[in-house]
Short mmCIF file of C-alpha atoms and ligand atoms in Angstrom, two decimals:
data_model
loop_
_atom_site.label_atom_id
_atom_site.label_comp_id
_atom_site.label_asym_id
_atom_site.label_seq_id
_atom_site.Cartn_x
_atom_site.Cartn_y
_atom_site.Cartn_z
CA UNK A 66 -159.86 3.45 79.08
CA UNK A 67 -157.96 3.55 76.87
CA UNK A 68 -153.91 3.56 77.29
CA UNK A 69 -151.25 4.09 74.91
CA UNK A 70 -148.33 1.83 74.54
CA UNK A 71 -145.16 1.98 72.45
CA UNK A 72 -143.23 -1.11 71.23
CA UNK A 73 -139.81 -1.44 69.65
CA UNK A 74 -139.84 -3.46 66.29
CA UNK A 75 -136.80 -3.69 63.88
CA UNK A 76 -137.95 -2.64 60.07
CA UNK A 77 -137.67 -5.73 58.43
CA UNK A 78 -140.55 -7.09 60.84
CA UNK A 79 -142.62 -3.81 61.21
CA UNK A 80 -143.12 -4.27 57.64
CA UNK A 81 -143.89 -7.67 57.21
CA UNK A 82 -146.39 -6.91 60.14
CA UNK A 83 -147.97 -4.36 58.12
CA UNK A 84 -148.24 -6.22 54.80
CA UNK A 85 -149.88 -8.70 56.89
CA UNK A 86 -152.77 -6.88 58.64
CA UNK A 87 -153.26 -5.15 55.53
CA UNK A 88 -153.69 -8.16 53.63
CA UNK A 89 -156.48 -9.22 56.55
CA UNK A 90 -157.81 -5.92 56.07
CA UNK A 91 -157.03 -4.24 59.38
CA UNK A 92 -157.17 -0.24 58.88
CA UNK A 93 -154.10 0.25 61.82
CA UNK A 94 -152.27 -1.92 64.07
CA UNK A 95 -153.55 -0.81 67.08
CA UNK A 96 -156.86 -2.45 65.91
CA UNK A 97 -154.71 -5.90 64.91
CA UNK A 98 -152.37 -6.30 68.20
CA UNK A 99 -155.71 -5.80 70.06
CA UNK A 100 -157.69 -8.72 68.31
CA UNK A 101 -154.28 -10.54 68.34
CA UNK A 102 -153.99 -9.86 72.08
CA UNK A 103 -157.75 -11.00 72.66
CA UNK A 104 -156.60 -14.28 70.63
CA UNK A 105 -153.89 -15.15 72.73
CA UNK A 106 -156.34 -14.68 75.91
CA UNK A 107 -158.83 -16.87 74.98
CA UNK A 108 -156.35 -19.56 74.62
CA UNK A 109 -154.97 -18.70 78.07
CA UNK A 110 -158.60 -18.98 78.68
CA UNK A 111 -159.22 -22.52 77.47
CA UNK A 112 -156.28 -23.84 78.79
CA UNK A 113 -156.39 -22.86 82.15
CA UNK A 114 -158.02 -26.13 84.05
CA UNK A 115 -159.20 -24.73 86.69
CA UNK A 116 -162.23 -22.51 85.07
CA UNK A 117 -165.34 -24.55 85.13
CA UNK A 118 -166.78 -21.91 82.84
CA UNK A 119 -168.65 -21.82 79.75
CA UNK A 120 -167.26 -21.49 77.05
CA UNK A 121 -168.12 -21.40 73.03
CA UNK A 122 -166.26 -22.92 70.08
CA UNK A 123 -166.67 -23.63 66.38
CA UNK A 124 -165.96 -27.26 64.69
CA UNK A 125 -165.43 -26.97 61.21
CA UNK A 126 -165.61 -30.33 59.48
CA UNK A 127 -164.98 -31.38 55.60
CA UNK A 128 -165.63 -34.89 54.74
CA UNK A 129 -166.94 -36.71 51.76
CA UNK A 130 -170.34 -38.37 52.67
CA UNK A 131 -169.84 -41.45 51.32
CA UNK A 132 -166.80 -42.14 52.98
CA UNK A 133 -167.01 -45.16 55.13
CA UNK A 134 -170.96 -44.29 56.73
CA UNK A 135 -169.32 -40.80 57.67
CA UNK A 136 -172.42 -39.21 57.86
CA UNK A 137 -174.24 -41.66 60.31
CA UNK A 138 -171.04 -41.41 62.25
CA UNK A 139 -170.41 -37.59 62.92
CA UNK A 140 -174.41 -37.65 63.43
CA UNK A 141 -174.26 -39.86 65.86
CA UNK A 142 -171.12 -38.44 67.86
CA UNK A 143 -173.37 -34.65 67.67
CA UNK A 144 -175.89 -36.57 69.44
CA UNK A 145 -174.16 -38.17 71.82
CA UNK A 146 -173.15 -34.65 72.65
CA UNK A 147 -176.64 -33.10 72.15
CA UNK A 148 -176.38 -30.95 75.00
CA UNK A 149 -173.68 -29.23 74.20
CA UNK A 150 -174.35 -28.86 70.12
CA UNK A 151 -175.96 -25.21 69.88
CA UNK A 152 -176.33 -25.30 66.09
CA UNK A 153 -175.20 -26.76 62.50
CA UNK A 154 -174.51 -25.94 59.37
CA UNK A 155 -174.28 -28.10 56.41
CA UNK A 156 -173.64 -27.24 52.85
CA UNK A 157 -173.24 -29.10 50.03
CA UNK A 158 -169.99 -27.89 48.62
CA UNK A 159 -170.08 -30.43 45.24
CA UNK A 160 -171.09 -33.88 44.63
CA UNK A 161 -168.87 -35.72 47.03
CA UNK A 162 -167.84 -33.15 49.90
CA UNK A 163 -170.03 -31.74 53.07
CA UNK A 164 -169.08 -28.90 54.88
CA UNK A 165 -170.41 -28.56 58.14
CA UNK A 166 -169.77 -25.94 60.92
CA UNK A 167 -170.91 -27.14 64.37
CA UNK A 168 -171.39 -24.30 67.58
CA UNK A 169 -170.25 -25.93 70.60
CA UNK A 170 -171.51 -24.66 74.01
CA UNK A 171 -170.29 -26.05 77.59
CA UNK A 172 -166.68 -26.49 79.67
CA UNK A 173 -163.87 -26.33 77.52
CA UNK A 174 -162.22 -29.60 78.12
CA UNK A 175 -165.42 -31.34 76.96
CA UNK A 176 -165.78 -28.83 73.69
CA UNK A 177 -162.09 -29.89 73.07
CA UNK A 178 -162.73 -33.47 73.61
CA UNK A 179 -165.73 -33.32 71.30
CA UNK A 180 -164.22 -31.58 68.91
CA UNK A 181 -160.78 -33.46 68.45
CA UNK A 182 -163.37 -36.46 68.45
CA UNK A 183 -165.33 -35.22 65.31
CA UNK A 184 -162.51 -33.77 63.59
CA UNK A 185 -160.32 -37.24 64.00
CA UNK A 186 -162.95 -39.52 62.77
CA UNK A 187 -161.22 -41.17 59.88
CA UNK A 188 -162.43 -39.87 56.86
CA UNK A 189 -162.42 -36.23 57.83
CA UNK A 190 -160.56 -34.34 55.44
CA UNK A 191 -160.35 -30.74 56.91
CA UNK A 192 -161.43 -30.71 60.63
CA UNK A 193 -160.84 -27.64 63.49
CA UNK A 194 -162.06 -26.43 66.50
CA UNK A 195 -161.71 -22.67 66.63
CA UNK A 196 -162.03 -21.20 70.55
CA UNK A 197 -163.73 -18.48 71.19
CA UNK A 198 -165.07 -16.95 74.02
CA UNK A 199 -168.05 -15.56 75.83
CA UNK A 200 -166.20 -12.32 76.33
CA UNK A 201 -166.48 -11.48 79.92
CA UNK A 202 -163.32 -10.03 79.99
CA UNK A 203 -161.94 -9.02 77.24
NI1 NI B 162 -173.80 -32.56 52.03
#
């Protein structure tokens, strides 16, 4: 069942919000607000220290494969946590740079630890861990 809620915003803030969601391809405010609420709920679910539930996450890495023997280091780290790494996609972006996208599944704290280890490895130019959810409560 859908509930309707009303919110009060000043004109300038509403304009900025409308511009933002338009850029992101939303056709209406409701869907944009629903997605933002879901994102915050996922963050809360992840930060819930009591939760032993299985979570999923996506780690994104950009690195120069020639630098610091990075390809091997990152590969070893992934093999050490092979039970959490569901899949990997490797894209050769140009002559030097590689993009890797890893789908991870496990306890939130374990995914966070692995994500942090990978993204903070010396030589990784861009690293990001995106929390996702099994969607049970959304
Ligand atoms: Ni590559």
